[in-house]
């Protein structure tokens, strides 16, 4: 049986990269699969989080997912700490994964930077928890942006090693689903860096809560080059900012960059940016408004997360018992 699992961190604002790289695909997949969508608060605390901000962000991200179209009745929407099975399985995976595997993780190197000795143990073991998130439900498909590819390869390695160490066929090998023309949305200020919550420049990203004025300003200020848009994808070579705006535009209109360029090739950026602004406002405007409305009702949001947590535990419970038996633990 196919089962989708994906996660998102409750840190900072949801941005266009999260939306086009992940959330929009989650919405599209929800009718065809059993889906678990998780706000990963255990992952968030691998770096320091102010408790009040973490709580507010968890509710805000939940509101954002519902506003974007995730149906909390048809899917399982919950925050990770509601289900202790994630942390229990992560411990087992800490004992399966090898130090050498984690040493190769580029996101740890990027996040820990020069202060490696001072990074939390949790940040280092982050990918093991991510594998546990998915495999506690025997998830088979994981829709994510391009930046999560290496973590999902590690999840496959862990599943394979567990199966072979214990000579069982317990875990599936997960399939990453990296979908659409905007799998890696780049910063609006520098087309070589990923759009991210941690970029100090507000102009580098469009947030789902940005109003028309902010969206228009950020797109107008987005870095471009002096040439007109090419009519073929080959003409985007060496033009990372132009390529980024074309993939964002393509994603909004659900076409490939080739099809987009066949339409807009030859135009100047000023005109293209005006159209892109209208598209962004028409898609993001209603989501931002609905998100603001929902976030004020924290009782509703907390109720959704608790209900999701209960449904999640019903699925992971028997899987955890199977795993405990395989490992040789006395059943609780
Ligand atoms: P996070 O919170 O950084 O991002 C959530 C999702 O948004 C995608 N994304 C992007 N896609 C395209 N362009 C961008 N600039 C961009 N920025 C973010 C991410 O690829 C992701 O799909 N480790 C994960 C959360 C996680 C998880 C999991 C995901 C925890 N457990 C299990 C899948 C399965 C993360 O930090 O995502």
Coordinates of C-alpha atoms and ligand atoms in Angstrom, one line a residue:
X1 CA 0.0 0.0 0.0
X2 CA 1.2 3.5 -0.8
X3 CA 1.4 5.9 2.1
X4 CA 2.7 9.5 1.9
X5 CA 4.6 11.2 4.7
X6 CA 6.1 14.6 4.6
X7 CA 7.2 17.2 7.1
X8 CA 7.8 20.9 7.6
X9 CA 9.6 22.8 10.3
X10 CA 7.7 25.3 12.4
X11 CA 10.5 27.9 12.3
X12 CA 9.9 31.4 10.8
X13 CA 7.6 32.2 8.0
X14 CA 6.3 29.9 5.3
X15 CA 7.7 31.1 2.0
X16 CA 7.3 30.6 -1.7
X17 CA 9.9 27.8 -1.7
X18 CA 8.0 25.8 0.8
X19 CA 4.8 26.4 -1.1
X20 CA 5.9 25.6 -4.7
X21 CA 8.5 22.9 -3.7
X22 CA 6.3 21.0 -1.2
X23 CA 2.9 22.3 0.0
X24 CA 1.3 22.6 -3.3
X25 CA 2.2 19.1 -4.2
X26 CA 0.9 17.9 -0.9
X27 CA -2.4 19.4 -1.7
X28 CA -2.4 17.8 -5.2
X29 CA -1.6 14.3 -3.8
X30 CA -4.2 14.3 -1.0
X31 CA -7.0 12.7 -3.0
X32 CA -5.0 9.8 -4.3
X33 CA -3.0 8.6 -1.3
X34 CA -3.3 8.2 2.4
X35 CA -1.3 11.2 3.6
X36 CA 0.4 12.2 6.8
X37 CA 1.6 15.8 7.0
X38 CA 3.7 16.6 10.0
X39 CA 4.9 19.9 11.6
X40 CA 8.2 18.8 12.9
X41 CA 8.7 20.5 16.2
X42 CA 11.2 17.9 17.4
X43 CA 13.4 18.8 14.4
X44 CA 12.9 22.5 15.1
X45 CA 14.5 22.3 18.6
X46 CA 17.8 20.9 17.1
X47 CA 18.6 24.6 17.1
X48 CA 17.5 27.0 19.9
X49 CA 13.8 28.0 19.7
X50 CA 12.1 30.5 22.0
X51 CA 9.3 28.4 23.5
X52 CA 6.5 31.0 22.9
X53 CA 7.7 31.5 19.3
X54 CA 7.8 27.8 18.7
X55 CA 4.2 27.4 19.9
X56 CA 3.1 30.3 17.8
X57 CA 5.0 29.1 14.7
X58 CA 3.5 25.6 15.0
X59 CA 0.0 27.1 15.0
X60 CA 0.9 29.4 12.1
X61 CA 2.3 26.7 9.9
X62 CA -0.7 24.5 10.6
X63 CA -3.0 27.4 9.6
X64 CA -0.9 27.9 6.5
X65 CA -1.2 24.3 5.4
X66 CA -5.0 24.3 5.9
X67 CA -5.3 27.7 4.1
X68 CA -3.2 26.3 1.2
X69 CA -5.8 23.5 0.8
X70 CA -4.7 20.6 3.1
X71 CA -7.9 19.0 4.3
X72 CA -7.4 18.0 8.0
X73 CA -10.3 15.6 7.9
X74 CA -9.1 13.6 4.9
X75 CA -5.4 13.6 5.9
X76 CA -3.5 13.3 9.1
X77 CA -2.2 16.7 10.1
X78 CA -0.3 16.8 13.3
X79 CA 2.8 18.0 15.2
X80 CA 5.6 15.5 15.6
X81 CA 5.8 15.6 19.4
X82 CA 2.2 14.4 19.7
X83 CA 3.5 10.9 18.7
X84 CA 6.4 9.6 20.9
X85 CA 6.9 6.8 18.4
X86 CA 9.0 9.2 16.3
X87 CA 11.6 9.7 19.0
X88 CA 11.6 6.0 20.1
X89 CA 12.3 4.8 16.5
X90 CA 14.9 7.6 16.0
X91 CA 16.8 6.1 19.0
X92 CA 16.8 2.7 17.3
X93 CA 18.0 4.3 14.1
X94 CA 20.8 6.1 16.0
X95 CA 22.1 2.6 16.6
X96 CA 21.6 1.5 12.9
X97 CA 23.0 4.6 11.1
X98 CA 26.8 4.9 10.9
X99 CA 28.8 7.9 11.9
X100 CA 30.3 8.0 8.4
X101 CA 26.9 8.3 6.8
X102 CA 26.0 11.3 9.0
X103 CA 29.4 12.9 8.4
X104 CA 28.5 13.2 4.7
X105 CA 25.3 15.1 5.3
X106 CA 25.7 18.5 3.6
X107 CA 22.8 20.2 5.5
X108 CA 24.6 19.5 8.9
X109 CA 27.8 21.0 7.5
X110 CA 25.9 24.1 6.2
X111 CA 23.9 24.6 9.4
X112 CA 26.7 23.9 11.9
X113 CA 29.1 25.9 9.8
X114 CA 32.3 26.8 11.7
X115 CA 30.7 26.1 15.1
X116 CA 30.5 22.3 14.6
X117 CA 31.8 21.5 18.1
X118 CA 29.0 23.7 19.5
X119 CA 26.2 22.2 17.4
X120 CA 23.6 20.1 19.3
X121 CA 23.8 16.3 19.1
X122 CA 20.2 16.6 17.8
X123 CA 21.3 18.6 14.8
X124 CA 23.8 15.9 14.0
X125 CA 21.3 13.1 14.4
X126 CA 18.6 15.1 12.6
X127 CA 18.4 12.8 9.5
X128 CA 17.9 9.7 11.7
X129 CA 14.8 11.3 13.2
X130 CA 13.6 12.2 9.7
X131 CA 13.9 8.5 8.7
X132 CA 12.0 7.6 11.8
X133 CA 9.2 10.1 10.9
X134 CA 8.6 8.3 7.7
X135 CA 9.3 4.7 8.7
X136 CA 7.2 4.8 11.9
X137 CA 4.3 4.6 9.4
X138 CA 6.1 2.6 6.7
X139 CA 5.7 5.6 4.5
X140 CA 6.4 4.7 0.8
X141 CA 6.4 8.2 -0.9
X142 CA 7.8 11.5 0.3
X143 CA 7.0 14.7 -1.5
X144 CA 9.7 17.2 -0.8
X145 CA 11.8 20.0 -2.5
X146 CA 15.2 19.1 -4.0
X147 CA 17.1 20.0 -0.8
X148 CA 15.8 17.0 1.0
X149 CA 17.1 14.4 -1.5
X150 CA 20.2 13.5 0.5
X151 CA 18.2 12.9 3.7
X152 CA 15.9 10.6 1.8
X153 CA 18.8 8.6 0.5
X154 CA 19.9 8.2 4.1
X155 CA 16.4 7.0 5.0
X156 CA 16.7 4.3 2.3
X157 CA 20.2 3.3 3.6
X158 CA 18.8 3.0 7.2
X159 CA 15.8 0.9 6.1
X160 CA 18.0 -1.4 4.1
X161 CA 20.6 -1.8 6.9
X162 CA 17.8 -2.5 9.4
X163 CA 16.2 -5.1 7.1
X164 CA 19.5 -6.8 6.5
X165 CA 20.9 -6.7 10.1
X166 CA 17.8 -8.3 11.4
X167 CA 17.1 -10.4 8.2
X168 CA 13.5 -9.1 7.9
X169 CA 11.5 -7.3 5.2
X170 CA 10.1 -4.7 7.6
X171 CA 10.7 -1.3 6.0
X172 CA 10.0 -0.1 2.5
X173 CA 12.6 1.8 0.5
X174 CA 11.0 5.3 0.3
X175 CA 10.5 7.0 -3.1
X176 CA 11.2 10.7 -3.1
X177 CA 8.6 12.7 -5.0
X178 CA 10.3 15.9 -6.2
X179 CA 7.7 17.4 -8.4
X180 CA 7.0 20.3 -10.7
X181 CA 9.2 23.0 -12.3
X182 CA 10.1 24.7 -8.9
X183 CA 11.8 22.0 -6.9
X184 CA 14.5 24.4 -5.8
X185 CA 13.2 28.0 -5.5
X186 CA 16.2 30.4 -5.3
X187 CA 16.7 33.6 -3.4
X188 CA 15.3 36.7 -5.2
X189 CA 18.5 38.5 -4.3
X190 CA 21.0 35.9 -5.4
X191 CA 20.1 33.1 -7.8
X192 CA 22.8 30.8 -6.5
X193 CA 21.4 30.5 -3.0
X194 CA 18.2 28.7 -2.0
X195 CA 15.2 30.7 -0.9
X196 CA 15.2 30.1 2.9
X197 CA 13.7 31.2 6.2
X198 CA 17.2 31.9 7.6
X199 CA 18.3 34.4 4.9
X200 CA 18.7 37.7 6.7
X201 CA 17.3 39.7 3.8
X202 CA 13.5 39.9 3.7
X203 CA 13.8 40.8 0.0
X204 CA 15.2 37.3 -0.7
X205 CA 11.9 35.6 -0.2
X206 CA 8.2 36.0 -0.6
X207 CA 6.2 34.9 2.5
X208 CA 2.8 33.3 2.3
X209 CA 1.5 36.1 4.5
X210 CA 2.9 39.0 2.3
X211 CA 0.3 41.3 1.0
X212 CA 0.1 42.7 -2.6
X213 CA 2.4 45.7 -1.8
X214 CA 5.2 43.5 -0.4
X215 CA 4.9 40.9 -3.2
X216 CA 5.1 43.6 -5.8
X217 CA 8.0 45.3 -4.2
X218 CA 10.0 42.1 -3.7
X219 CA 9.5 41.0 -7.3
X220 CA 10.3 44.5 -8.6
X221 CA 13.5 44.5 -6.6
X222 CA 14.4 40.9 -7.6
X223 CA 17.8 40.6 -9.2
X224 CA 17.8 40.1 -12.9
X225 CA 20.2 40.7 -15.8
X226 CA 19.9 43.3 -18.6
X227 CA 19.0 40.8 -21.4
X228 CA 15.5 40.1 -22.5
X229 CA 14.0 36.6 -21.7
X230 CA 15.2 33.9 -24.1
X231 CA 12.7 31.8 -26.1
X232 CA 14.4 28.5 -25.2
X233 CA 15.7 27.0 -22.0
X234 CA 19.3 26.9 -23.3
X235 CA 19.2 30.7 -23.2
X236 CA 18.9 30.5 -19.4
X237 CA 22.4 29.0 -19.1
X238 CA 24.5 31.1 -16.7
X239 CA 21.5 33.3 -15.8
X240 CA 20.5 31.9 -12.4
X241 CA 18.1 34.7 -11.5
X242 CA 16.3 34.6 -14.8
X243 CA 16.0 30.8 -14.6
X244 CA 14.6 31.1 -11.1
X245 CA 11.9 33.6 -12.1
X246 CA 11.0 31.5 -15.1
X247 CA 10.6 28.4 -12.9
X248 CA 8.5 30.3 -10.4
X249 CA 6.3 31.6 -13.2
X250 CA 6.0 28.2 -14.7
X251 CA 5.0 26.6 -11.5
X252 CA 2.2 29.2 -10.9
X253 CA 0.7 28.4 -14.4
X254 CA 1.5 24.7 -14.1
X255 CA 3.5 24.6 -17.3
X256 CA 7.1 23.5 -18.1
X257 CA 9.8 26.2 -18.4
X258 CA 10.0 25.3 -22.2
X259 CA 6.3 26.1 -22.6
X260 CA 6.6 29.3 -20.6
X261 CA 9.5 30.6 -22.6
X262 CA 7.7 29.8 -25.9
X263 CA 5.1 32.3 -24.6
X264 CA 7.2 35.0 -23.0
X265 CA 10.5 34.7 -24.9
X266 CA 11.7 38.1 -26.1
X267 CA 10.0 40.1 -23.3
X268 CA 11.8 42.5 -21.0
X269 CA 11.9 41.7 -17.3
X270 CA 9.9 44.8 -16.4
X271 CA 6.9 43.4 -18.2
X272 CA 7.5 39.8 -17.1
X273 CA 7.8 40.9 -13.5
X274 CA 4.4 42.7 -13.7
X275 CA 2.7 39.5 -14.9
X276 CA 4.6 37.4 -12.3
X277 CA 3.4 39.8 -9.5
X278 CA -0.2 39.4 -10.6
X279 CA 0.1 35.6 -10.7
X280 CA 1.7 35.6 -7.2
X281 CA -0.9 37.9 -5.7
X282 CA -3.8 35.9 -7.2
X283 CA -2.4 32.6 -5.8
X284 CA -0.9 33.7 -2.5
X285 CA -3.3 36.5 -1.5
X286 CA -6.3 34.3 -0.6
X287 CA -4.0 31.8 1.2
X288 CA -2.4 34.6 3.3
X289 CA -5.9 36.0 4.2
X290 CA -7.3 32.6 5.2
X291 CA -4.1 31.8 7.2
X292 CA -4.5 35.1 9.2
X293 CA -8.2 34.2 9.9
X294 CA -7.4 30.6 11.1
X295 CA -4.4 31.5 13.2
X296 CA -6.5 33.6 15.5
X297 CA -8.5 30.5 16.4
X298 CA -5.9 28.6 18.4
X299 CA -8.4 26.3 19.9
X300 CA -9.4 25.1 16.5
X301 CA -5.8 24.6 15.4
X302 CA -4.8 22.8 18.6
X303 CA -7.9 20.5 18.2
X304 CA -6.8 19.6 14.6
X305 CA -3.3 18.8 15.8
X306 CA -4.5 16.6 18.7
X307 CA -6.9 14.8 16.4
X308 CA -4.1 14.2 13.9
X309 CA -1.8 13.0 16.7
X310 CA -4.4 10.4 17.8
X311 CA -4.8 9.2 14.2
X312 CA -1.1 9.0 13.7
X313 CA -0.5 6.9 16.8
X314 CA -3.2 4.4 15.7
X315 CA -1.0 3.7 12.6
X316 CA 2.4 3.8 14.2
X317 CA 1.4 1.7 17.3
X318 CA 1.3 -1.7 15.6
X319 CA 4.4 -0.9 13.5
X320 CA 6.3 0.0 16.6
X321 CA 5.3 -3.3 18.3
X322 CA 6.5 -5.2 15.2
X323 CA 9.9 -3.3 15.4
X324 CA 10.2 -3.9 19.2
X325 CA 9.7 -7.6 18.6
X326 CA 12.3 -7.7 15.8
X327 CA 14.9 -5.9 17.9
X328 CA 14.2 -8.1 20.9
X329 CA 12.5 -5.8 23.3
X330 CA 10.0 -7.1 25.8
X331 CA 6.6 -5.8 24.6
X332 CA 5.3 -2.9 26.7
Ligands
LIG1 P1 11.8 22.5 5.7 O1 10.9 22.9 6.8 O2 13.1 23.1 5.5 O3 11.0 22.6 4.3 C1 9.7 22.1 4.1 C2 9.5 21.7 2.7 O4 9.8 22.8 1.8 C3 10.8 22.5 0.8 N1 11.6 23.7 0.6 C4 11.8 24.1 -0.7 N2 11.4 23.7 -1.9 C5 11.9 24.3 -3.0 N3 12.6 25.5 -2.9 C6 13.0 26.0 -1.7 N4 13.7 27.1 -1.6 C7 12.6 25.3 -0.5 N5 12.8 25.5 0.8 C8 12.1 24.5 1.4 C9 11.6 21.4 1.5 O5 12.3 20.6 0.5 C10 10.6 20.6 2.2 O6 10.0 19.7 1.4 N6 13.9 18.1 7.1 C11 12.7 18.7 6.5 C12 11.4 18.4 7.3 C13 11.2 16.9 7.6 C14 10.7 16.0 6.7 C15 10.6 14.8 7.4 C16 10.4 16.0 5.3 C17 11.3 16.3 8.8 N7 10.9 15.0 8.7 C18 10.2 13.6 6.8 C19 10.0 14.8 4.7 C20 9.9 13.7 5.4 C21 12.8 20.2 6.5 O7 13.6 20.8 7.2 O8 12.0 20.9 5.7

